[in-house]
Amino acid sequence: MRIRIGQGYDIHRLVEGRKLRLGGYTLPEQTRGLLGHSDADVLLHALIDALLGALALGDIGQWFSDRDPQWKDADSALLLKTVLEAPQLQAWKLLNLDATIIAQEPRLQAHIPAIRQSLADLLRCDCTQVSVKAKTNEGLDAVGTGQAIAVQVVLLVGH
Ligand code: MG
């Protein structure tokens, strides 16, 4: 079996009046969400970069320009679907992914099962292949003061 590893990172600013989307899941009852050209789903963006990185296919900005009106307020699940359906990915299967969401607020622990399930649904894999961890930044920097949420993703693909 051939195996490739990929890693992705993203960060988006938290602002009033936006939906908070993480891994294709909309967190209920949030007054603040992430700012971006698309729906700013920071977890899906890091995941897309990890997938593209695993196969040395560039990065999300090259695939989906933030100046392209087509992607204005786009559902990032559609971006992921576009990547998953690309010819270059057809031979490969996701083996596992491990994501870390770094957010001072909101508290994410209660939402982790729903986020994992959403990712598994989008990736058409089993929940056991999808790890999502959440941590704060101990009050330090822009993430730690609640101004942004960052995500790191590592994954393996194989065939
Ligand atoms: Mg992004």
Coordinates of C-alpha atoms and ligand atoms in Angstrom, one line a residue:
M1 CA 0.0 0.0 0.0
R2 CA 1.2 3.5 -0.8
I3 CA 0.6 6.0 2.0
R4 CA 0.9 9.8 1.9
I5 CA 0.6 12.2 4.9
G6 CA -0.8 15.7 4.7
Q7 CA -1.1 18.6 7.2
G8 CA -3.2 21.7 7.1
Y9 CA -3.6 24.8 9.2
D10 CA -6.1 27.7 9.1
I11 CA -7.2 30.6 11.3
H12 CA -10.3 32.9 11.0
R13 CA -11.4 35.9 12.9
L14 CA -14.4 35.6 15.2
V15 CA -17.0 38.3 14.7
E16 CA -20.5 39.2 15.8
G17 CA -23.4 38.3 13.5
R18 CA -22.0 35.3 11.6
K19 CA -22.9 31.6 11.9
L20 CA -20.2 29.4 13.5
R21 CA -19.5 26.5 11.2
L22 CA -17.0 23.9 12.2
G23 CA -16.5 20.7 10.1
G24 CA -19.7 21.4 8.1
Y25 CA -21.7 21.6 11.4
T26 CA -23.4 24.8 12.5
L27 CA -23.1 25.3 16.2
P28 CA -26.5 26.3 17.6
E29 CA -27.1 29.5 19.6
Q30 CA -23.9 31.3 18.8
T31 CA -23.9 35.1 18.5
R32 CA -20.4 35.1 17.0
G33 CA -19.1 33.2 13.9
L34 CA -16.0 33.2 11.7
L35 CA -15.3 35.9 9.1
G36 CA -14.2 35.0 5.6
H37 CA -15.0 35.1 1.9
S38 CA -16.8 31.7 2.1
D39 CA -18.6 30.5 5.2
A40 CA -15.2 30.5 6.9
D41 CA -15.3 26.9 8.1
V42 CA -11.8 26.9 9.5
L43 CA -11.8 23.2 10.1
L44 CA -12.9 22.3 6.6
H45 CA -10.3 24.7 5.2
A46 CA -7.5 23.1 7.2
L47 CA -8.8 19.6 6.1
I48 CA -8.8 20.6 2.5
D49 CA -5.2 21.9 2.8
A50 CA -4.2 18.7 4.4
L51 CA -5.8 16.6 1.6
L52 CA -4.2 18.8 -1.1
G53 CA -0.9 18.7 0.8
A54 CA -0.9 14.9 1.0
L55 CA -0.9 14.7 -2.7
A56 CA 1.2 17.8 -3.4
L57 CA -1.7 19.5 -5.2
G58 CA -1.1 23.0 -4.0
D59 CA -3.3 24.8 -1.5
I60 CA -6.9 25.9 -1.0
G61 CA -6.2 29.4 -2.2
Q62 CA -5.0 28.1 -5.5
W63 CA -8.1 26.0 -6.0
F64 CA -10.7 28.5 -4.6
S65 CA -9.6 32.1 -5.0
D66 CA -11.0 34.4 -2.3
R67 CA -11.4 37.0 -5.1
D68 CA -13.8 34.7 -7.0
P69 CA -17.4 35.8 -6.5
Q70 CA -18.4 32.1 -7.1
W71 CA -17.1 31.3 -3.6
K72 CA -18.6 34.3 -1.8
D73 CA -20.4 32.9 1.3
A74 CA -19.9 29.4 -0.2
D75 CA -20.6 26.4 2.0
S76 CA -17.1 25.0 2.5
A77 CA -18.6 21.5 2.3
L78 CA -19.0 22.2 -1.4
L79 CA -15.3 23.1 -1.6
L80 CA -14.4 19.8 0.1
K81 CA -16.7 17.9 -2.3
T82 CA -15.0 19.6 -5.3
V83 CA -11.6 18.4 -4.0
L84 CA -12.8 14.9 -3.2
E85 CA -14.2 14.5 -6.7
A86 CA -11.1 15.8 -8.4
P87 CA -9.5 13.2 -10.7
Q88 CA -6.2 13.3 -8.8
L89 CA -7.8 12.0 -5.7
Q90 CA -9.9 9.2 -7.1
A91 CA -7.3 6.4 -6.4
W92 CA -6.8 7.5 -2.8
K93 CA -8.8 6.7 0.4
L94 CA -8.6 8.5 3.6
L95 CA -7.1 6.3 6.3
N96 CA -7.5 8.6 9.3
L97 CA -7.5 12.2 10.2
D98 CA -6.7 14.0 13.5
A99 CA -7.8 17.6 14.0
T100 CA -7.1 20.0 16.8
I101 CA -9.4 23.0 17.1
I102 CA -7.9 25.9 19.1
A103 CA -10.6 28.1 20.5
Q104 CA -10.9 30.1 23.8
E105 CA -14.6 30.4 23.1
P106 CA -17.1 28.9 22.7
R107 CA -16.5 25.8 24.7
L108 CA -16.5 23.0 22.2
Q109 CA -16.5 19.7 24.1
A110 CA -20.3 19.2 23.9
H111 CA -20.2 19.7 20.1
I112 CA -17.3 17.3 19.3
P113 CA -19.5 14.2 18.6
A114 CA -21.6 16.3 16.1
I115 CA -18.5 17.7 14.4
R116 CA -17.0 14.3 14.1
Q117 CA -20.2 12.8 12.6
S118 CA -20.4 15.7 10.1
L119 CA -16.8 15.2 9.0
A120 CA -17.4 11.4 8.6
D121 CA -20.5 12.1 6.6
L122 CA -18.7 14.6 4.3
L123 CA -15.7 12.2 3.9
R124 CA -17.9 9.1 3.6
C125 CA -15.9 7.3 6.2
D126 CA -16.4 5.9 9.6
C127 CA -16.4 8.1 12.7
T128 CA -13.5 5.9 14.1
Q129 CA -11.3 7.3 11.3
V130 CA -12.0 10.9 12.4
S131 CA -10.5 12.4 15.6
V132 CA -11.4 15.9 16.7
K133 CA -9.8 17.5 19.7
A134 CA -10.5 20.9 21.2
K135 CA -8.3 23.1 23.4
T136 CA -8.0 26.7 24.5
N137 CA -4.9 28.8 24.0
E138 CA -4.6 29.5 27.7
G139 CA -5.6 33.1 27.3
L140 CA -2.6 33.9 25.1
D141 CA -2.6 35.7 21.7
A142 CA -5.5 36.4 19.4
V143 CA -6.9 32.9 19.7
G144 CA -6.5 32.9 23.5
T145 CA -8.4 36.3 23.8
G146 CA -11.3 35.0 21.7
Q147 CA -10.6 37.0 18.6
A148 CA -10.1 34.0 16.3
I149 CA -10.3 30.2 16.0
A150 CA -7.4 28.1 14.6
V151 CA -7.3 24.5 13.4
Q152 CA -4.6 22.0 12.7
V153 CA -5.3 18.8 10.7
V154 CA -3.0 15.8 10.1
L155 CA -4.2 13.0 7.9
L156 CA -3.1 9.9 6.0
V157 CA -4.4 8.7 2.6
G158 CA -3.5 5.4 1.0
H159 CA -4.2 3.1 -1.9
Ligands
MG1 MG -9.7 29.7 5.6

